[in-house]
Tab-separated table of C-alpha atoms in Angstrom:
chain	number	residue	atom	x	y	z
K	1	UNK	CA	4.113	-3.001	5.038
K	2	UNK	CA	0.941	-4.734	6.269
K	3	UNK	CA	-2.061	-4.581	3.981
K	4	UNK	CA	-5.732	-5.446	3.994
K	5	UNK	CA	-6.319	-8.546	1.867
K	6	UNK	CA	-9.503	-9.186	-0.103
K	7	UNK	CA	-10.636	-11.991	-2.360
K	8	UNK	CA	-11.720	-12.521	-4.978
K	9	UNK	CA	-10.587	-9.398	-6.835
K	10	UNK	CA	-13.251	-9.847	-9.503
K	11	UNK	CA	-16.531	-11.743	-9.476
K	12	UNK	CA	-19.135	-12.169	-12.178
K	13	UNK	CA	-22.386	-13.795	-11.142
K	14	UNK	CA	-25.898	-14.150	-12.482
K	15	UNK	CA	-28.778	-12.491	-10.714
K	16	UNK	CA	-30.463	-14.598	-8.050
K	17	UNK	CA	-27.200	-16.408	-7.316
K	18	UNK	CA	-25.325	-16.216	-4.019
K	19	UNK	CA	-21.933	-14.520	-3.785
K	20	UNK	CA	-19.430	-14.104	-0.948
K	21	UNK	CA	-16.445	-11.835	-0.382
K	22	UNK	CA	-13.612	-12.330	2.093
K	23	UNK	CA	-11.481	-9.801	3.932
K	24	UNK	CA	-8.413	-10.184	6.149
K	25	UNK	CA	-7.618	-6.922	7.963
K	26	UNK	CA	-4.225	-5.665	9.031
K	27	UNK	CA	-3.006	-7.707	12.003
K	28	UNK	CA	-4.004	-6.129	15.285
K	29	UNK	CA	-6.723	-3.925	13.805
K	30	UNK	CA	-9.828	-4.280	15.949
K	31	UNK	CA	-12.215	-2.421	13.676
K	32	UNK	CA	-13.284	-3.711	10.268
K	33	UNK	CA	-15.498	-1.976	7.722
K	34	UNK	CA	-17.286	-3.085	4.567
K	35	UNK	CA	-18.060	-0.381	2.014
K	36	UNK	CA	-19.845	-0.409	-1.336
K	37	UNK	CA	-18.681	1.929	-4.056
K	38	UNK	CA	-20.809	2.449	-7.138
K	39	UNK	CA	-18.931	3.639	-10.208
K	40	UNK	CA	-18.465	7.403	-10.118
K	41	UNK	CA	-19.322	7.730	-6.438
K	42	UNK	CA	-17.550	7.633	-3.099
K	43	UNK	CA	-17.656	4.554	-0.847
K	44	UNK	CA	-20.683	4.085	1.404
K	45	UNK	CA	-20.468	2.168	4.653
K	46	UNK	CA	-22.423	-1.099	4.748
K	47	UNK	CA	-21.316	-2.550	8.076
K	48	UNK	CA	-18.761	-1.929	10.790
K	49	UNK	CA	-17.354	-4.435	13.270
K	50	UNK	CA	-15.539	-3.828	16.524
K	51	UNK	CA	-13.790	-7.156	17.148
K	52	UNK	CA	-16.566	-9.683	16.472
K	53	UNK	CA	-19.472	-7.340	17.266
K	54	UNK	CA	-21.469	-5.288	14.775
K	55	UNK	CA	-21.239	-1.587	15.628
K	56	UNK	CA	-23.219	-0.189	12.696
K	57	UNK	CA	-25.200	-2.041	10.040
K	58	UNK	CA	-27.829	0.623	9.456
K	59	UNK	CA	-27.091	0.796	5.699
K	60	UNK	CA	-26.857	-2.959	5.148
K	61	UNK	CA	-29.806	-4.337	3.096
K	62	UNK	CA	-30.496	-7.093	5.555
K	63	UNK	CA	-33.011	-8.918	3.381
K	64	UNK	CA	-30.189	-10.036	1.083
K	65	UNK	CA	-26.879	-9.025	2.667
K	66	UNK	CA	-25.174	-10.592	5.669
K	67	UNK	CA	-21.778	-10.087	7.243
K	68	UNK	CA	-19.882	-11.926	9.916
K	69	UNK	CA	-16.572	-11.719	11.740
K	70	UNK	CA	-16.798	-14.780	13.920
K	71	UNK	CA	-13.382	-14.736	15.599
K	72	UNK	CA	-12.841	-11.007	15.396
K	73	UNK	CA	-10.215	-11.314	12.686
K	74	UNK	CA	-11.234	-11.991	9.078
K	75	UNK	CA	-14.702	-11.296	7.758
K	76	UNK	CA	-17.131	-12.479	5.094
K	77	UNK	CA	-19.791	-10.430	3.308
K	78	UNK	CA	-22.520	-12.406	1.545
K	79	UNK	CA	-25.242	-11.442	-0.904
K	80	UNK	CA	-28.129	-13.809	-1.548
K	81	UNK	CA	-29.792	-13.456	-3.961
K	82	UNK	CA	-27.701	-11.035	-6.020
K	83	UNK	CA	-29.537	-8.363	-8.014
K	84	UNK	CA	-28.406	-6.322	-11.006
K	85	UNK	CA	-28.170	-3.206	-8.832
K	86	UNK	CA	-25.575	-4.894	-6.609
K	87	UNK	CA	-22.915	-4.470	-9.299
K	88	UNK	CA	-20.258	-2.346	-7.604
K	89	UNK	CA	-16.849	-2.391	-5.940
K	90	UNK	CA	-16.943	-3.879	-2.445
K	91	UNK	CA	-14.201	-2.489	-0.260
K	92	UNK	CA	-12.948	-3.696	3.080
K	93	UNK	CA	-11.051	-1.401	5.447
K	94	UNK	CA	-9.584	-1.758	8.906
K	95	UNK	CA	-8.367	0.534	11.645
K	96	UNK	CA	-6.476	-0.057	14.852
K	97	UNK	CA	-9.178	1.451	16.987
K	98	UNK	CA	-12.531	3.184	16.714
K	99	UNK	CA	-13.498	5.809	15.833
K	100	UNK	CA	-10.581	8.154	15.357
K	101	UNK	CA	-7.871	5.955	13.916
K	102	UNK	CA	-7.249	6.119	10.203
K	103	UNK	CA	-8.816	3.503	7.979
K	104	UNK	CA	-6.728	1.456	5.545
K	105	UNK	CA	-8.445	-0.041	2.526
K	106	UNK	CA	-7.985	-3.299	0.697
K	107	UNK	CA	-7.899	-3.552	-3.121
K	108	UNK	CA	-11.613	-4.330	-3.309
K	109	UNK	CA	-13.762	-6.909	-5.076
K	110	UNK	CA	-15.351	-5.792	-8.324
K	111	UNK	CA	-18.770	-7.491	-8.585
K	112	UNK	CA	-20.684	-7.687	-11.839
K	113	UNK	CA	-24.191	-9.128	-11.729
K	114	UNK	CA	-25.583	-10.210	-15.118
E	1	UNK	CA	-28.439	13.966	0.430
E	2	UNK	CA	-24.702	14.364	-0.137
E	3	UNK	CA	-23.121	15.548	3.106
E	4	UNK	CA	-19.782	16.234	1.444
E	5	UNK	CA	-19.770	17.967	-1.923
E	6	UNK	CA	-16.633	17.772	-3.998
E	7	UNK	CA	-15.878	20.038	-6.919
E	8	UNK	CA	-15.114	19.760	-9.652
E	9	UNK	CA	-16.272	16.204	-10.350
E	10	UNK	CA	-14.021	15.913	-13.402
E	11	UNK	CA	-10.801	17.727	-14.222
E	12	UNK	CA	-8.600	17.254	-17.265
E	13	UNK	CA	-5.403	19.302	-17.389
E	14	UNK	CA	-1.983	19.380	-19.018
E	15	UNK	CA	1.190	18.357	-17.253
E	16	UNK	CA	2.689	21.257	-15.329
E	17	UNK	CA	-0.583	23.023	-14.540
E	18	UNK	CA	-1.808	23.730	-11.022
E	19	UNK	CA	-5.223	22.691	-9.725
E	20	UNK	CA	-7.412	22.871	-6.652
E	21	UNK	CA	-10.106	20.425	-5.541
E	22	UNK	CA	-12.722	21.535	-3.027
E	23	UNK	CA	-14.638	19.564	-0.419
E	24	UNK	CA	-17.550	21.388	1.212
E	25	UNK	CA	-20.160	20.582	3.818
E	26	UNK	CA	-22.627	22.261	6.124
E	27	UNK	CA	-21.618	19.784	8.830
E	28	UNK	CA	-18.668	19.996	11.202
E	29	UNK	CA	-16.216	17.113	11.166
E	30	UNK	CA	-13.751	16.107	13.848
E	31	UNK	CA	-11.214	15.334	11.119
E	32	UNK	CA	-11.017	15.121	7.361
E	33	UNK	CA	-9.076	12.683	5.231
E	34	UNK	CA	-8.003	12.772	1.603
E	35	UNK	CA	-7.603	9.570	-0.398
E	36	UNK	CA	-6.388	8.785	-3.914
E	37	UNK	CA	-7.862	5.832	-5.764
E	38	UNK	CA	-6.651	4.255	-8.991
E	39	UNK	CA	-8.981	2.231	-11.245
E	40	UNK	CA	-9.680	-1.227	-9.850
E	41	UNK	CA	-7.921	-0.510	-6.566
E	42	UNK	CA	-8.928	0.608	-3.081
E	43	UNK	CA	-8.470	4.180	-1.831
E	44	UNK	CA	-5.032	5.028	-0.428
E	45	UNK	CA	-4.869	7.509	2.425
E	46	UNK	CA	-2.899	10.661	1.597
E	47	UNK	CA	-3.403	12.836	4.673
E	48	UNK	CA	-5.555	13.492	7.717
E	49	UNK	CA	-6.254	17.040	8.914
E	50	UNK	CA	-7.649	17.545	12.381
E	51	UNK	CA	-7.341	21.172	13.490
E	52	UNK	CA	-9.346	24.028	11.970
E	53	UNK	CA	-7.067	26.057	9.685
E	54	UNK	CA	-4.494	23.282	9.522
E	55	UNK	CA	-2.298	23.084	6.434
E	56	UNK	CA	-0.347	19.967	5.502
E	57	UNK	CA	2.045	19.489	2.608
E	58	UNK	CA	2.938	16.254	0.878
E	59	UNK	CA	5.525	17.036	-1.819
E	60	UNK	CA	3.532	18.940	-4.486
E	61	UNK	CA	0.199	18.447	-2.683
E	62	UNK	CA	-1.097	20.992	-0.155
E	63	UNK	CA	-4.116	20.176	2.014
E	64	UNK	CA	-6.047	22.704	4.066
E	65	UNK	CA	-8.817	22.238	6.623
E	66	UNK	CA	-11.256	25.126	6.941
E	67	UNK	CA	-11.279	27.189	10.126
E	68	UNK	CA	-14.774	25.937	10.982
E	69	UNK	CA	-13.850	22.306	10.110
E	70	UNK	CA	-16.624	22.162	7.503
E	71	UNK	CA	-14.549	22.293	4.339
E	72	UNK	CA	-11.184	21.384	2.906
E	73	UNK	CA	-9.114	21.867	-0.211
E	74	UNK	CA	-6.413	19.987	-2.040
E	75	UNK	CA	-3.997	21.957	-4.203
E	76	UNK	CA	-1.594	20.249	-6.584
E	77	UNK	CA	1.326	22.225	-7.969
E	78	UNK	CA	2.842	21.322	-11.333
E	79	UNK	CA	0.640	18.283	-11.888
E	80	UNK	CA	2.211	15.181	-13.423
E	81	UNK	CA	0.598	12.248	-15.273
E	82	UNK	CA	1.268	10.117	-12.194
E	83	UNK	CA	-1.204	12.292	-10.273
E	84	UNK	CA	-4.045	10.915	-12.410
E	85	UNK	CA	-6.730	9.226	-10.327
E	86	UNK	CA	-9.861	9.664	-8.248
E	87	UNK	CA	-9.396	11.987	-5.281
E	88	UNK	CA	-11.803	11.434	-2.398
E	89	UNK	CA	-12.350	13.513	0.679
E	90	UNK	CA	-13.893	11.875	3.743
E	91	UNK	CA	-15.076	13.532	6.930
E	92	UNK	CA	-15.226	11.825	10.305
E	93	UNK	CA	-18.426	12.751	12.090
E	94	UNK	CA	-18.071	13.629	15.747
E	95	UNK	CA	-21.274	11.795	16.603
E	96	UNK	CA	-21.187	8.100	15.742
E	97	UNK	CA	-17.668	8.145	14.364
E	98	UNK	CA	-18.808	7.435	10.816
E	99	UNK	CA	-16.562	8.312	7.855
E	100	UNK	CA	-18.577	10.142	5.202
E	101	UNK	CA	-17.115	10.258	1.687
E	102	UNK	CA	-17.561	12.841	-1.018
E	103	UNK	CA	-18.388	11.645	-4.518
E	104	UNK	CA	-14.815	12.129	-5.691
E	105	UNK	CA	-12.931	14.222	-8.238
E	106	UNK	CA	-11.667	12.380	-11.301
E	107	UNK	CA	-8.348	13.967	-12.303
E	108	UNK	CA	-6.641	13.325	-15.616
E	109	UNK	CA	-3.219	14.838	-16.247
E	110	UNK	CA	-2.111	14.622	-19.870
E	111	UNK	CA	1.562	14.629	-20.857
């Protein structure tokens, strides 16, 4: 069964450093999502791509976060500089189409900023 | 402002007991999804309900979508330790197509 791949699974970084996460969606899925999940809360959407275009980045802190999906397949989410409050689980999800198709999540990257 | 309120937030029960988790909103959703998430892993989709009043069953789990498509419930019969995890409801907004998550219900089933 196809799955969403994410790496790394765990990342520890010092504040003010740069950090990057990678996501490879299920093959053929046009829509890709990045979510942030703080411990004890549900995921919150950071950015959504349709193919290589950003559909929604209204909740992305653009002063320090950036996301790209250059060829409309895999995607990278970057934080620079990292802050203590960025410690969270970063989840990637994909769906075949937008907006009604079901989203399938990857295993996530657990980020700890010290 | 939490658009989707889940209750209870924490639930600790003994194996064999029944339980119900509620997901409530003042907003109407075009569909509602339930996920289960284990520690350190991503959410796994359990079910999607689309029609008001719809009831879906998945083994010992029963999901219901409210008639007005504003609320949903998850009922587990004869809970087992393997049911332990974080249960998340998520509503798909008709406008904008955004998936809005509740804060989750942490379920612990003790043997």
